[in-house]
């Protein structure tokens, strides 16, 4: 994930700088992310490398690939057209861009909800929940893993491409910490909105990501706490820790309540 984020930004930035349409460049970034995810899955499924190690190996390789793609540590998009520069301009830029991102997130969420309710999506969910049971039902778990990792990394690359166009450029180090942010978003979202239906699960992740960023901004802009920008990693670690502890504490409380009843 940490590698596909800057990969998406790098591919989109380089293509836009070369004069390619921003929407085409963003689609190419998603394709590059999907390819990276497919290779990661192949390392795990085909070569039997442990999933975590396969991800680490791909992340290391993508660092050099991203440098090759950009040809330098960063690519600026100050005067180049982007997806956001093609907006009608009816509202102020600081309002129009978040609204555009909100629409993109909503569309992606609806597409994911539809996909995971399809036959292929259900097979992928079964593979993630219980691979042995999925194989006994005739599901090709290897294909489901490859497709799932490719899909996930394509979305991460989409985020990287949009981030690069929002910030006005791509940087080789802009993907650092993406895994932690994604993990925190999932944990925070599930602790706030626990649900079994996929519609609410995807919504919980979105809400978790928004709340995570809100808590980070609130902590770093609260003068009475005394935190500064260099304390970002400390605040992130504390938030993830709290998000991990809350569900466990909630389960213990529910078990004690049932035991007393």
PDB file of N, CA and C in Angstrom, residues 89-130:
ATOM      1  N   UNK A  89     -16.094  25.789 -11.510  1.00  0.00           N
ATOM      2  CA  UNK A  89     -15.714  27.005 -10.810  1.00  0.00           C
ATOM      3  C   UNK A  89     -16.884  27.814 -10.282  1.00  0.00           C
ATOM      4  N   UNK A  90     -18.006  27.156 -10.061  1.00  0.00           N
ATOM      5  CA  UNK A  90     -19.182  27.857  -9.525  1.00  0.00           C
ATOM      6  C   UNK A  90     -19.006  28.213  -8.057  1.00  0.00           C
ATOM      7  N   UNK A  91     -18.160  27.445  -7.354  1.00  0.00           N
ATOM      8  CA  UNK A  91     -17.923  27.661  -5.931  1.00  0.00           C
ATOM      9  C   UNK A  91     -16.455  27.980  -5.701  1.00  0.00           C
ATOM     10  N   UNK A  92     -16.110  28.525  -4.556  1.00  0.00           N
ATOM     11  CA  UNK A  92     -14.694  28.740  -4.244  1.00  0.00           C
ATOM     12  C   UNK A  92     -13.913  27.440  -4.296  1.00  0.00           C
ATOM     13  N   UNK A  93     -12.630  27.539  -4.625  1.00  0.00           N
ATOM     14  CA  UNK A  93     -11.809  26.348  -4.812  1.00  0.00           C
ATOM     15  C   UNK A  93     -11.743  25.500  -3.548  1.00  0.00           C
ATOM     16  N   UNK A  94     -11.685  26.141  -2.376  1.00  0.00           N
ATOM     17  CA  UNK A  94     -11.568  25.384  -1.131  1.00  0.00           C
ATOM     18  C   UNK A  94     -12.853  24.654  -0.784  1.00  0.00           C
ATOM     19  N   UNK A  95     -13.943  24.976  -1.478  1.00  0.00           N
ATOM     20  CA  UNK A  95     -15.203  24.261  -1.293  1.00  0.00           C
ATOM     21  C   UNK A  95     -15.402  23.245  -2.416  1.00  0.00           C
ATOM     22  N   UNK A  96     -15.052  23.631  -3.624  1.00  0.00           N
ATOM     23  CA  UNK A  96     -15.310  22.796  -4.796  1.00  0.00           C
ATOM     24  C   UNK A  96     -14.466  21.523  -4.790  1.00  0.00           C
ATOM     25  N   UNK A  97     -13.199  21.631  -4.395  1.00  0.00           N
ATOM     26  CA  UNK A  97     -12.330  20.450  -4.380  1.00  0.00           C
ATOM     27  C   UNK A  97     -12.797  19.393  -3.392  1.00  0.00           C
ATOM     28  N   UNK A  98     -13.086  19.759  -2.136  1.00  0.00           N
ATOM     29  CA  UNK A  98     -13.606  18.734  -1.222  1.00  0.00           C
ATOM     30  C   UNK A  98     -14.912  18.106  -1.699  1.00  0.00           C
ATOM     31  N   UNK A  99     -15.775  18.910  -2.322  1.00  0.00           N
ATOM     32  CA  UNK A  99     -17.022  18.357  -2.840  1.00  0.00           C
ATOM     33  C   UNK A  99     -16.752  17.363  -3.966  1.00  0.00           C
ATOM     34  N   UNK A 100     -15.792  17.694  -4.833  1.00  0.00           N
ATOM     35  CA  UNK A 100     -15.431  16.775  -5.915  1.00  0.00           C
ATOM     36  C   UNK A 100     -14.869  15.470  -5.360  1.00  0.00           C
ATOM     37  N   UNK A 101     -14.010  15.581  -4.337  1.00  0.00           N
ATOM     38  CA  UNK A 101     -13.460  14.379  -3.704  1.00  0.00           C
ATOM     39  C   UNK A 101     -14.559  13.566  -3.025  1.00  0.00           C
ATOM     40  N   UNK A 102     -15.517  14.266  -2.434  1.00  0.00           N
ATOM     41  CA  UNK A 102     -16.634  13.577  -1.788  1.00  0.00           C
ATOM     42  C   UNK A 102     -17.444  12.782  -2.805  1.00  0.00           C
ATOM     43  N   UNK A 103     -17.668  13.366  -3.973  1.00  0.00           N
ATOM     44  CA  UNK A 103     -18.399  12.666  -5.028  1.00  0.00           C
ATOM     45  C   UNK A 103     -17.629  11.438  -5.492  1.00  0.00           C
ATOM     46  N   UNK A 104     -16.312  11.579  -5.666  1.00  0.00           N
ATOM     47  CA  UNK A 104     -15.485  10.444  -6.096  1.00  0.00           C
ATOM     48  C   UNK A 104     -15.531   9.327  -5.065  1.00  0.00           C
ATOM     49  N   UNK A 105     -15.406   9.688  -3.789  1.00  0.00           N
ATOM     50  CA  UNK A 105     -15.460   8.683  -2.718  1.00  0.00           C
ATOM     51  C   UNK A 105     -16.814   7.981  -2.700  1.00  0.00           C
ATOM     52  N   UNK A 106     -17.892   8.747  -2.881  1.00  0.00           N
ATOM     53  CA  UNK A 106     -19.233   8.163  -2.881  1.00  0.00           C
ATOM     54  C   UNK A 106     -19.406   7.193  -4.049  1.00  0.00           C
ATOM     55  N   UNK A 107     -18.910   7.576  -5.220  1.00  0.00           N
ATOM     56  CA  UNK A 107     -19.020   6.702  -6.396  1.00  0.00           C
ATOM     57  C   UNK A 107     -18.234   5.415  -6.178  1.00  0.00           C
ATOM     58  N   UNK A 108     -16.998   5.543  -5.666  1.00  0.00           N
ATOM     59  CA  UNK A 108     -16.183   4.357  -5.402  1.00  0.00           C
ATOM     60  C   UNK A 108     -16.857   3.449  -4.377  1.00  0.00           C
ATOM     61  N   UNK A 109     -17.439   4.046  -3.342  1.00  0.00           N
ATOM     62  CA  UNK A 109     -18.136   3.256  -2.321  1.00  0.00           C
ATOM     63  C   UNK A 109     -19.304   2.473  -2.919  1.00  0.00           C
ATOM     64  N   UNK A 110     -20.114   3.138  -3.729  1.00  0.00           N
ATOM     65  CA  UNK A 110     -21.259   2.476  -4.344  1.00  0.00           C
ATOM     66  C   UNK A 110     -20.816   1.354  -5.279  1.00  0.00           C
ATOM     67  N   UNK A 111     -19.741   1.582  -6.023  1.00  0.00           N
ATOM     68  CA  UNK A 111     -19.220   0.537  -6.905  1.00  0.00           C
ATOM     69  C   UNK A 111     -18.698  -0.654  -6.112  1.00  0.00           C
ATOM     70  N   UNK A 112     -18.029  -0.372  -4.998  1.00  0.00           N
ATOM     71  CA  UNK A 112     -17.534  -1.460  -4.152  1.00  0.00           C
ATOM     72  C   UNK A 112     -18.685  -2.245  -3.532  1.00  0.00           C
ATOM     73  N   UNK A 113     -19.724  -1.530  -3.076  1.00  0.00           N
ATOM     74  CA  UNK A 113     -20.890  -2.209  -2.521  1.00  0.00           C
ATOM     75  C   UNK A 113     -21.531  -3.127  -3.555  1.00  0.00           C
ATOM     76  N   UNK A 114     -21.633  -2.639  -4.793  1.00  0.00           N
ATOM     77  CA  UNK A 114     -22.198  -3.469  -5.865  1.00  0.00           C
ATOM     78  C   UNK A 114     -21.303  -4.656  -6.168  1.00  0.00           C
ATOM     79  N   UNK A 115     -19.990  -4.417  -6.230  1.00  0.00           N
ATOM     80  CA  UNK A 115     -19.059  -5.493  -6.578  1.00  0.00           C
ATOM     81  C   UNK A 115     -19.070  -6.599  -5.519  1.00  0.00           C
ATOM     82  N   UNK A 116     -19.049  -6.207  -4.240  1.00  0.00           N
ATOM     83  CA  UNK A 116     -18.982  -7.209  -3.185  1.00  0.00           C
ATOM     84  C   UNK A 116     -20.298  -7.947  -2.982  1.00  0.00           C
ATOM     85  N   UNK A 117     -21.364  -7.490  -3.622  1.00  0.00           N
ATOM     86  CA  UNK A 117     -22.625  -8.229  -3.592  1.00  0.00           C
ATOM     87  C   UNK A 117     -22.780  -9.138  -4.812  1.00  0.00           C
ATOM     88  N   UNK A 118     -21.821  -9.056  -5.744  1.00  0.00           N
ATOM     89  CA  UNK A 118     -21.848  -9.911  -6.917  1.00  0.00           C
ATOM     90  C   UNK A 118     -21.255 -11.279  -6.573  1.00  0.00           C
ATOM     91  N   UNK A 119     -21.312 -12.200  -7.528  1.00  0.00           N
ATOM     92  CA  UNK A 119     -20.794 -13.555  -7.288  1.00  0.00           C
ATOM     93  C   UNK A 119     -19.289 -13.535  -7.041  1.00  0.00           C
ATOM     94  N   UNK A 120     -18.563 -12.749  -7.837  1.00  0.00           N
ATOM     95  CA  UNK A 120     -17.111 -12.667  -7.665  1.00  0.00           C
ATOM     96  C   UNK A 120     -16.770 -12.007  -6.331  1.00  0.00           C
ATOM     97  N   UNK A 121     -17.501 -10.938  -6.004  1.00  0.00           N
ATOM     98  CA  UNK A 121     -17.253 -10.252  -4.744  1.00  0.00           C
ATOM     99  C   UNK A 121     -17.541 -11.120  -3.536  1.00  0.00           C
ATOM    100  N   UNK A 122     -18.625 -11.903  -3.604  1.00  0.00           N
ATOM    101  CA  UNK A 122     -18.944 -12.805  -2.501  1.00  0.00           C
ATOM    102  C   UNK A 122     -17.879 -13.887  -2.355  1.00  0.00           C
ATOM    103  N   UNK A 123     -17.352 -14.368  -3.491  1.00  0.00           N
ATOM    104  CA  UNK A 123     -16.270 -15.357  -3.437  1.00  0.00           C
ATOM    105  C   UNK A 123     -15.017 -14.760  -2.798  1.00  0.00           C
ATOM    106  N   UNK A 124     -14.751 -13.494  -3.103  1.00  0.00           N
ATOM    107  CA  UNK A 124     -13.598 -12.828  -2.503  1.00  0.00           C
ATOM    108  C   UNK A 124     -13.793 -12.650  -0.999  1.00  0.00           C
ATOM    109  N   UNK A 125     -14.993 -12.281  -0.587  1.00  0.00           N
ATOM    110  CA  UNK A 125     -15.283 -12.118   0.845  1.00  0.00           C
ATOM    111  C   UNK A 125     -15.179 -13.452   1.570  1.00  0.00           C
ATOM    112  N   UNK A 126     -15.643 -14.514   0.936  1.00  0.00           N
ATOM    113  CA  UNK A 126     -15.538 -15.842   1.542  1.00  0.00           C
ATOM    114  C   UNK A 126     -14.086 -16.265   1.684  1.00  0.00           C
ATOM    115  N   UNK A 127     -13.267 -15.918   0.705  1.00  0.00           N
ATOM    116  CA  UNK A 127     -11.843 -16.239   0.771  1.00  0.00           C
ATOM    117  C   UNK A 127     -11.178 -15.519   1.933  1.00  0.00           C
ATOM    118  N   UNK A 128     -11.547 -14.264   2.125  1.00  0.00           N
ATOM    119  CA  UNK A 128     -10.970 -13.515   3.232  1.00  0.00           C
ATOM    120  C   UNK A 128     -11.449 -13.996   4.589  1.00  0.00           C
ATOM    121  N   UNK A 129     -12.703 -14.455   4.663  1.00  0.00           N
ATOM    122  CA  UNK A 129     -13.265 -14.893   5.942  1.00  0.00           C
ATOM    123  C   UNK A 129     -12.777 -16.277   6.332  1.00  0.00           C
ATOM    124  N   UNK A 130     -12.779 -17.215   5.380  1.00  0.00           N
ATOM    125  CA  UNK A 130     -12.382 -18.595   5.683  1.00  0.00           C
ATOM    126  C   UNK A 130     -11.905 -19.262   4.393  1.00  0.00           C
TER     127      UNK A 130
END
